[in-house]
Coordinates of C-alpha atoms in Angstrom, one line a residue:
Chain A
M183 CA -34.0 16.3 -14.1
S184 CA -33.6 20.1 -16.4
S185 CA -36.1 19.0 -19.5
P186 CA -35.0 22.8 -21.1
Q187 CA -37.2 24.2 -24.1
V188 CA -36.2 24.7 -27.8
K189 CA -38.9 26.8 -29.7
S190 CA -39.4 25.3 -32.7
N191 CA -40.3 27.6 -35.9
P192 CA -44.2 27.6 -36.3
Q193 CA -43.9 28.3 -40.1
S194 CA -41.2 26.1 -41.3
Q195 CA -42.3 22.8 -38.6
V196 CA -39.4 21.5 -38.8
K197 CA -36.4 23.1 -36.3
T198 CA -33.0 23.3 -38.5
N199 CA -29.4 23.7 -37.7
P200 CA -27.7 26.9 -37.8
N201 CA -24.3 25.5 -37.7
N202 CA -25.8 23.0 -40.4
P203 CA -27.0 25.2 -43.9
N204 CA -27.6 21.6 -45.6
S205 CA -29.6 19.7 -43.3
T206 CA -32.7 22.3 -43.7
N207 CA -36.3 21.0 -44.7
Q208 CA -34.0 17.0 -44.5
T209 CA -36.3 15.5 -42.8
N210 CA -37.3 12.4 -42.5
P211 CA -40.0 12.4 -44.7
N212 CA -41.3 9.2 -42.3
S213 CA -41.6 12.1 -38.8
T214 CA -43.8 12.1 -36.3
Q215 CA -42.7 14.9 -34.9
T216 CA -42.8 16.9 -37.5
T217 CA -45.6 19.4 -35.7
Q218 CA -44.8 18.5 -32.1
Q219 CA -42.1 20.4 -29.9
I220 CA -38.8 18.7 -29.5
T221 CA -36.9 18.5 -26.6
W222 CA -35.0 16.9 -24.6
E223 CA -37.9 15.2 -22.5
T224 CA -39.0 14.2 -26.2
I225 CA -36.2 12.7 -27.4
L226 CA -35.5 10.9 -24.1
K227 CA -38.3 8.9 -24.9
S228 CA -38.7 8.6 -28.6
P229 CA -38.2 5.4 -29.0
R230 CA -36.5 6.3 -32.4
I231 CA -34.3 8.8 -33.2
E232 CA -33.9 11.3 -36.7
R233 CA -32.1 14.0 -38.1
Q234 CA -34.2 16.5 -36.3
H235 CA -33.7 14.4 -32.8
V236 CA -29.9 15.0 -33.4
D237 CA -29.8 18.7 -34.7
F238 CA -31.5 19.7 -31.7
A239 CA -29.6 17.1 -29.6
I240 CA -27.0 18.3 -30.5
N241 CA -27.5 23.0 -30.9
S242 CA -28.6 22.3 -27.0
A243 CA -26.3 19.8 -25.8
E244 CA -25.1 22.3 -22.9
Q245 CA -28.4 22.7 -22.1
A246 CA -28.7 18.4 -21.6
P247 CA -30.4 17.0 -19.1
Q248 CA -27.6 15.0 -16.1
V249 CA -28.7 12.1 -16.9
P250 CA -27.9 9.1 -13.7
V251 CA -24.6 6.7 -14.3
E252 CA -24.4 3.1 -12.0
F253 CA -21.6 1.3 -11.9
V254 CA -22.4 -1.6 -13.2
Y255 CA -19.7 -3.8 -10.5
N256 CA -20.2 -1.7 -7.7
Q257 CA -21.5 -4.7 -5.1
L258 CA -18.4 -6.4 -6.5
V259 CA -15.5 -4.4 -6.9
T260 CA -15.0 -1.1 -3.8
D261 CA -12.4 0.6 -4.8
A262 CA -12.4 1.4 -9.1
R263 CA -12.8 4.5 -10.5
I264 CA -14.6 5.8 -12.7
S265 CA -13.2 7.2 -15.6
S266 CA -14.8 9.8 -16.9
P267 CA -15.1 10.0 -20.7
A268 CA -12.5 11.3 -23.0
S269 CA -12.9 8.7 -26.4
V270 CA -17.5 9.0 -27.4
A271 CA -18.1 6.7 -30.3
V272 CA -20.3 7.8 -33.2
S273 CA -20.9 4.9 -34.7
G274 CA -24.3 3.8 -34.4
T275 CA -27.8 5.4 -34.3
G276 CA -28.4 3.3 -31.2
G277 CA -25.9 4.9 -29.2
I278 CA -26.1 8.8 -31.2
I279 CA -28.7 10.6 -28.2
G280 CA -26.5 9.0 -25.8
A281 CA -22.7 10.5 -27.2
I282 CA -24.1 14.3 -26.5
L283 CA -25.3 13.2 -23.7
V284 CA -22.3 11.5 -22.2
L285 CA -20.3 14.8 -23.6
R286 CA -21.3 16.6 -20.2
H287 CA -19.1 13.8 -18.3
T288 CA -16.1 14.7 -19.8
I289 CA -13.5 16.7 -18.9
S290 CA -11.4 15.8 -21.6
L291 CA -12.8 14.8 -24.6
K292 CA -10.1 13.7 -27.0
Y293 CA -11.8 11.4 -29.2
F294 CA -14.2 10.6 -31.8
I295 CA -15.0 6.5 -32.6
T296 CA -16.1 5.6 -35.5
T297 CA -15.4 3.1 -38.4
K298 CA -15.3 3.5 -42.1
E299 CA -18.7 2.5 -42.3
V300 CA -19.6 5.7 -40.7
L301 CA -17.8 7.5 -42.6
S302 CA -18.7 5.6 -45.7
A303 CA -22.4 5.6 -45.6
D304 CA -25.2 6.9 -47.5
E305 CA -28.5 8.2 -47.6
K306 CA -29.7 5.0 -48.0
S307 CA -28.0 3.8 -45.4
P308 CA -28.9 2.7 -41.7
L309 CA -25.5 4.2 -40.7
F310 CA -25.7 7.8 -42.3
L311 CA -27.5 9.4 -39.5
A312 CA -25.1 8.4 -37.3
K313 CA -22.7 10.5 -39.9
Y314 CA -24.8 13.4 -40.0
A315 CA -24.4 13.2 -35.9
L316 CA -19.9 12.3 -36.7
E317 CA -20.2 16.2 -39.0
L318 CA -22.3 17.9 -37.4
L319 CA -20.5 16.9 -33.6
S320 CA -16.7 17.5 -35.3
K321 CA -17.6 21.0 -36.4
K322 CA -19.3 21.7 -33.0
Y323 CA -16.0 20.6 -31.1
N324 CA -13.8 20.9 -33.5
D325 CA -10.4 19.9 -31.5
T326 CA -11.8 17.0 -30.9
E327 CA -10.6 14.9 -33.2
V328 CA -12.1 11.6 -36.0
I329 CA -10.6 9.4 -35.7
T330 CA -12.1 5.1 -37.0
I331 CA -11.4 1.7 -35.5
E332 CA -11.9 -1.5 -37.4
L333 CA -10.7 -5.4 -35.4
N334 CA -8.2 -6.1 -34.1
E335 CA -6.8 -2.8 -33.6
F336 CA -5.4 -3.4 -30.5
E337 CA -3.3 -0.7 -30.8
K338 CA -5.4 2.0 -31.4
I339 CA -7.2 0.1 -28.5
K340 CA -4.4 1.1 -25.8
L341 CA -4.6 4.5 -26.9
L342 CA -8.1 5.2 -25.8
L343 CA -8.2 3.6 -22.5
K344 CA -5.3 5.0 -21.9
Q345 CA -6.6 8.9 -22.4
G346 CA -9.7 8.3 -20.0
G347 CA -13.1 7.1 -20.1
V348 CA -14.6 4.8 -23.4
Y349 CA -18.7 5.6 -24.8
I350 CA -19.2 2.2 -26.5
S351 CA -23.0 3.1 -27.4
G352 CA -23.3 2.4 -30.9
L353 CA -20.1 1.0 -31.9
P354 CA -20.2 -3.0 -34.1
Y355 CA -21.0 -5.6 -31.2
E356 CA -17.4 -7.4 -31.7
L357 CA -15.6 -4.3 -31.2
V358 CA -17.1 -4.0 -28.9
V359 CA -16.1 -7.4 -27.0
Q360 CA -12.4 -6.3 -27.7
L361 CA -12.8 -2.5 -26.2
S362 CA -14.1 -4.4 -23.2
Q363 CA -11.7 -7.5 -23.0
L364 CA -8.8 -4.6 -22.6
A365 CA -10.9 -2.4 -20.9
G366 CA -10.6 -2.6 -16.4
F367 CA -13.8 -1.5 -14.8
G368 CA -14.9 1.9 -14.3
R369 CA -13.4 2.3 -18.2
L370 CA -16.5 1.3 -20.6
W371 CA -19.3 3.9 -21.1
H372 CA -23.0 2.9 -22.1
Y373 CA -26.2 4.3 -22.5
S374 CA -29.6 2.3 -22.4
S375 CA -32.2 4.6 -23.4
M376 CA -34.4 2.4 -21.8
Q377 CA -33.5 2.9 -18.4
R378 CA -32.1 6.9 -18.9
K379 CA -29.0 6.0 -17.0
F380 CA -25.7 5.4 -18.5
Y381 CA -23.6 2.3 -17.4
V382 CA -20.6 2.2 -16.5
F383 CA -18.6 -1.5 -17.2
Chain B
M98 CA 4.3 0.4 -16.7
S99 CA 2.6 4.0 -16.8
E100 CA -0.6 5.0 -14.0
Q101 CA -2.5 4.7 -16.7
F102 CA -3.7 1.3 -17.0
Q103 CA -3.6 1.5 -13.0
P104 CA -7.6 0.5 -13.6
E105 CA -6.8 -2.5 -16.5
V106 CA -4.2 -3.8 -14.7
K107 CA -6.4 -3.4 -11.4
K108 CA -9.0 -5.9 -13.2
F109 CA -6.5 -8.4 -14.4
K110 CA -4.5 -9.0 -11.2
W111 CA -8.9 -9.1 -10.0
L112 CA -10.1 -11.5 -12.4
L113 CA -7.9 -13.9 -11.1
S114 CA -7.6 -13.5 -7.5
Q115 CA -11.8 -14.1 -8.2
G116 CA -10.8 -17.6 -10.6
Y117 CA -12.5 -15.7 -13.8
I118 CA -9.7 -16.1 -15.5
N119 CA -6.0 -18.5 -15.5
P120 CA -2.6 -17.7 -15.2
A121 CA -2.2 -18.6 -18.6
E122 CA -5.1 -16.1 -19.8
L123 CA -3.4 -13.4 -17.9
A124 CA 0.0 -13.6 -18.9
F125 CA -2.0 -12.7 -22.2
Y126 CA -3.4 -9.8 -21.1
S127 CA 0.1 -9.6 -19.4
N128 CA 0.9 -8.5 -23.1
F129 CA -0.8 -5.6 -23.6
Y130 CA -0.4 -4.3 -20.2
E131 CA 2.6 -6.0 -18.8
I132 CA 0.9 -7.0 -15.7
Q133 CA 2.9 -7.8 -12.4
M134 CA 2.3 -9.9 -10.8
T135 CA 3.7 -9.6 -7.7
T136 CA 3.9 -7.0 -4.8
T137 CA 4.7 -6.2 -1.1
I138 CA 2.9 -6.0 1.7
N139 CA 4.2 -6.0 5.2
F140 CA 3.2 -9.5 7.5
E141 CA 4.2 -9.7 10.8
G142 CA 7.5 -7.6 11.0
N143 CA 8.6 -8.8 7.6
E144 CA 8.3 -7.4 3.9
I145 CA 6.3 -10.7 2.0
L146 CA 6.1 -10.6 -1.6
T147 CA 2.4 -11.4 -2.8
P148 CA 0.6 -13.4 -3.8
L149 CA 0.3 -15.0 -0.3
F150 CA -1.3 -17.6 1.3
I151 CA -1.0 -17.7 5.5
L152 CA -1.2 -20.9 6.3
T153 CA -4.3 -20.6 8.8
K154 CA -6.1 -22.7 11.1
P155 CA -10.1 -21.0 10.1
S156 CA -10.9 -19.9 13.4
K157 CA -8.2 -17.0 12.9
F158 CA -9.3 -16.3 10.3
D159 CA -11.9 -13.2 11.9
R160 CA -8.3 -11.8 13.7
L161 CA -6.1 -12.1 11.2
K162 CA -8.3 -10.2 8.7
K163 CA -8.7 -7.1 10.8
E164 CA -5.3 -7.4 11.4
L165 CA -4.5 -7.8 7.5
P166 CA -7.6 -5.4 5.7
Q167 CA -6.5 -7.2 2.5
A168 CA -6.2 -10.4 2.6
E169 CA -9.9 -13.4 2.1
I170 CA -10.6 -16.1 2.5
A171 CA -9.3 -18.8 -0.3
D172 CA -11.9 -20.9 -1.8
P173 CA -10.6 -24.0 -3.4
Y174 CA -14.1 -24.6 -4.7
S175 CA -15.1 -22.4 -6.7
K176 CA -11.1 -21.5 -7.5
K177 CA -11.1 -18.7 -5.5
F178 CA -7.6 -17.5 -4.2
P179 CA -7.2 -13.8 -3.5
L180 CA -3.7 -12.2 -4.0
I181 CA -3.4 -12.2 -0.4
S182 CA -5.2 -16.0 0.7
L183 CA -5.4 -16.7 4.7
I184 CA -5.9 -20.7 4.5
S185 CA -6.0 -24.2 6.0
I186 CA -2.8 -26.2 5.8
E187 CA -5.3 -29.3 4.2
K188 CA -7.5 -27.2 1.2
F189 CA -3.7 -25.4 0.3
V190 CA -2.7 -29.1 0.3
N191 CA -5.0 -30.3 -2.0
S192 CA -4.9 -27.0 -3.8
L193 CA -1.2 -27.7 -4.7
V194 CA -0.7 -31.2 -6.0
N195 CA -3.8 -30.9 -7.7
L196 CA -2.2 -28.1 -9.6
K197 CA -5.7 -25.4 -8.6
I198 CA -3.2 -22.5 -7.1
P199 CA -3.7 -20.1 -10.2
Y200 CA 0.1 -18.6 -9.3
F201 CA 3.2 -19.9 -10.5
F202 CA 5.7 -17.0 -7.5
F203 CA 4.0 -17.5 -4.9
T204 CA 5.0 -16.6 -1.0
L205 CA 3.6 -19.4 1.7
F206 CA 3.0 -17.7 5.4
L207 CA 3.3 -20.8 8.0
H208 CA 0.6 -18.5 10.8
E209 CA 1.2 -19.5 14.9
S210 CA -1.7 -20.4 14.6
Y211 CA 0.1 -23.9 13.2
Y212 CA 3.3 -23.6 15.5
N213 CA 2.3 -26.3 18.0
A214 CA 1.3 -28.5 15.0
P215 CA 3.5 -32.1 14.7
P216 CA 6.6 -32.1 12.5
H217 CA 5.2 -35.2 10.5
V218 CA 3.5 -31.7 8.7
H219 CA 6.2 -30.4 8.0
A220 CA 8.2 -32.6 6.6
L221 CA 4.8 -33.0 4.2
L222 CA 5.2 -29.1 3.4
Y223 CA 8.5 -29.1 3.1
T224 CA 9.2 -32.3 0.9
L225 CA 5.3 -30.2 -1.3
L226 CA 7.6 -27.3 -1.5
Q227 CA 11.3 -29.0 -2.4
L228 CA 9.8 -31.0 -4.6
A229 CA 7.1 -27.6 -6.2
N230 CA 10.2 -25.5 -6.6
S231 CA 12.1 -28.1 -7.8
S232 CA 9.6 -28.9 -10.4
N233 CA 10.6 -25.7 -12.7
K234 CA 6.7 -25.3 -12.6
Y235 CA 6.3 -23.2 -9.0
V236 CA 8.6 -20.8 -7.5
I237 CA 7.4 -21.0 -4.1
K238 CA 9.0 -18.6 -0.9
Y239 CA 8.2 -20.5 2.1
Y240 CA 7.7 -18.8 5.4
N241 CA 8.6 -20.5 9.4
I242 CA 8.4 -24.5 7.9
K243 CA 10.4 -26.2 9.5
E244 CA 13.4 -29.2 7.4
E245 CA 12.1 -31.7 8.6
P246 CA 12.4 -35.6 6.6
M247 CA 9.3 -36.8 5.4
P248 CA 7.7 -40.3 7.5
V249 CA 9.2 -43.3 4.8
S250 CA 5.6 -45.4 5.9
S251 CA 3.2 -42.9 5.8
D252 CA -0.4 -42.3 4.1
L253 CA 1.8 -38.5 3.8
Q254 CA 3.6 -41.0 1.1
K255 CA 0.5 -40.8 -1.3
I256 CA -0.1 -37.3 -1.1
V257 CA 3.9 -37.0 -2.3
C258 CA 3.1 -39.4 -4.5
H259 CA 0.2 -37.3 -6.4
F260 CA 1.8 -34.6 -6.6
N261 CA 4.7 -35.9 -8.9
K262 CA 2.5 -37.3 -10.6
M263 CA 0.9 -34.3 -11.5
L264 CA 3.6 -32.9 -12.0
G265 CA 4.4 -35.2 -14.6
D266 CA 6.2 -38.3 -13.3
K267 CA 3.8 -40.5 -15.2
D268 CA 6.2 -43.6 -14.6
N269 CA 5.8 -43.0 -11.5
S270 CA 4.4 -46.4 -9.6
C271 CA 4.7 -44.7 -6.2
D272 CA 0.4 -46.0 -4.7
D273 CA -1.4 -42.4 -4.6
S274 CA -4.5 -44.1 -4.1
D275 CA -6.9 -42.2 -1.9
W276 CA -4.6 -39.7 -1.1
W277 CA -6.9 -37.7 -0.3
K278 CA -7.7 -40.1 2.5
Y279 CA -4.5 -39.0 4.5
N280 CA -5.3 -37.6 8.5
L281 CA -2.5 -34.7 9.1
W282 CA -4.0 -34.5 12.6
S283 CA -5.6 -37.5 14.5
K284 CA -2.4 -40.4 15.9
S285 CA -4.5 -43.7 15.0
T286 CA -4.7 -43.4 11.7
N287 CA -1.7 -42.6 11.1
N288 CA 1.2 -45.1 11.3
T289 CA 4.0 -42.3 12.4
A290 CA 2.0 -41.0 14.8
V291 CA 3.9 -43.4 18.2
D292 CA 2.6 -42.3 21.0
R293 CA 4.9 -40.8 23.5
K294 CA 4.7 -43.7 26.7
M295 CA 5.8 -46.5 23.9
I296 CA 8.5 -44.9 22.7
E297 CA 9.4 -44.2 26.2
K298 CA 8.6 -47.7 27.0
I299 CA 10.5 -49.5 23.4
A300 CA 13.1 -47.0 25.0
L301 CA 13.2 -48.9 28.4
Q302 CA 13.1 -52.1 27.4
Y303 CA 16.6 -52.6 24.9
N304 CA 18.3 -49.1 27.3
I305 CA 18.2 -46.3 24.1
S306 CA 17.6 -43.4 24.5
P307 CA 13.5 -42.8 23.6
I308 CA 14.8 -40.0 20.7
C309 CA 16.1 -43.1 18.7
V310 CA 12.8 -45.1 19.3
H311 CA 10.8 -41.8 17.8
Y312 CA 13.6 -41.1 15.5
V313 CA 13.6 -44.8 14.0
L314 CA 9.7 -45.4 13.9
A315 CA 8.4 -41.7 13.5
Y316 CA 11.1 -41.4 9.9
N317 CA 12.9 -43.9 9.9
K318 CA 16.3 -42.9 10.5
N319 CA 19.2 -43.9 12.9
P320 CA 21.1 -41.1 13.9
C321 CA 22.0 -43.3 17.4
H322 CA 23.2 -45.9 15.1
L323 CA 21.7 -48.3 16.6
S324 CA 22.2 -52.0 15.3
P325 CA 19.7 -53.9 11.9
F326 CA 19.1 -56.5 15.0
L327 CA 18.1 -53.8 17.4
L328 CA 16.5 -51.3 14.5
L329 CA 14.9 -54.7 12.9
Q330 CA 13.1 -55.8 17.2
I331 CA 12.3 -52.1 18.2
K332 CA 9.8 -52.2 15.0
S333 CA 8.8 -55.7 15.3
D334 CA 7.5 -54.4 19.1
L335 CA 6.2 -51.5 17.4
S336 CA 3.5 -53.6 14.6
S337 CA 3.0 -55.9 16.9
S338 CA 1.5 -53.1 20.1
S339 CA 0.3 -51.6 17.4
S340 CA -2.0 -55.0 16.1

């Protein structure tokens, strides 16, 4: 696993996102890593994802480590093919790092999926970091469409599945249930920060 | 359905074959993906539609799995009925008459390992298939099952009775008590399984063809137009000799 190192600015002690001038000095005051050098290694080990992690991860997405992928049903279904993700959910803090890591497994990225709650999140909301990451990602991958999804939008789910795999971590549980009900084997990607691997269902 | 949904279609077929979902649930998912359950395979020179149940002796399962790699052994206890199922006659009959088979459209193929099956086995299968196909619940295409008349006084009638009741014929007063205690192969417990010596003895006694006696005793049929008196006499002789 590669662990690209990115040097922080010793003057500011905070990494900033050159693509996002608004992100300067927006460090979480509770951050414990402002004085540490942020690397992919530290992000993967960090129990809490903060804005500077997101900045770094998106800026160095191309250098992100290749996280292992495990097909959950490989004992049962031997002829399933894993579909590379064409849609990536960016909708909950827990799924953001996986959403960036999974970009290395995409062949043709079509959609960022999110929810209306994320799009309307204010800075105090726990969903704000997802909104922030989504804004950065949609700027960086500007030909990727951002779509929202709500409960019972089955036609939308079909549309997503039609394109290929779907990275689902961070989506509300009820939506994950509906997606997984309709998805075939090898379609759904989940990132486990504990195991540091992707599970494909 | 477009190839883009092949993983979905495969998943739902697999879930059905493993018993995780039932045909009603599959019908729900078919609303999304138009899942066609039927495909054709070539088996013993025939183009056969799946789901396919191959009725075969368990001793032939391994050989058939080599011949047809997609075939799997069905397990009614765990509700596992693969799309190409290898199953014994008894397990198939029990699953069918208890409405446990998760398909409404399927094919039944009697394998050559059962070709020496006595007429009453064909009769039972044939009668059950006719009932199923006339019930508006099933469409079952079958191979190698001969049309034979069902023995009148037989434990097998209880199976037919049970299937009738399971299909919704609640008014039927037929007897299906202990229907599962049938024995397809042992002649000793089956009234219709009259041994050859007995048939020959009666045929000689009344100077008629053994075939005529066989039909009377096994199927309660009278193709030789024996007199009613003679018919009663033959049945009486049989009951006195077997008691």
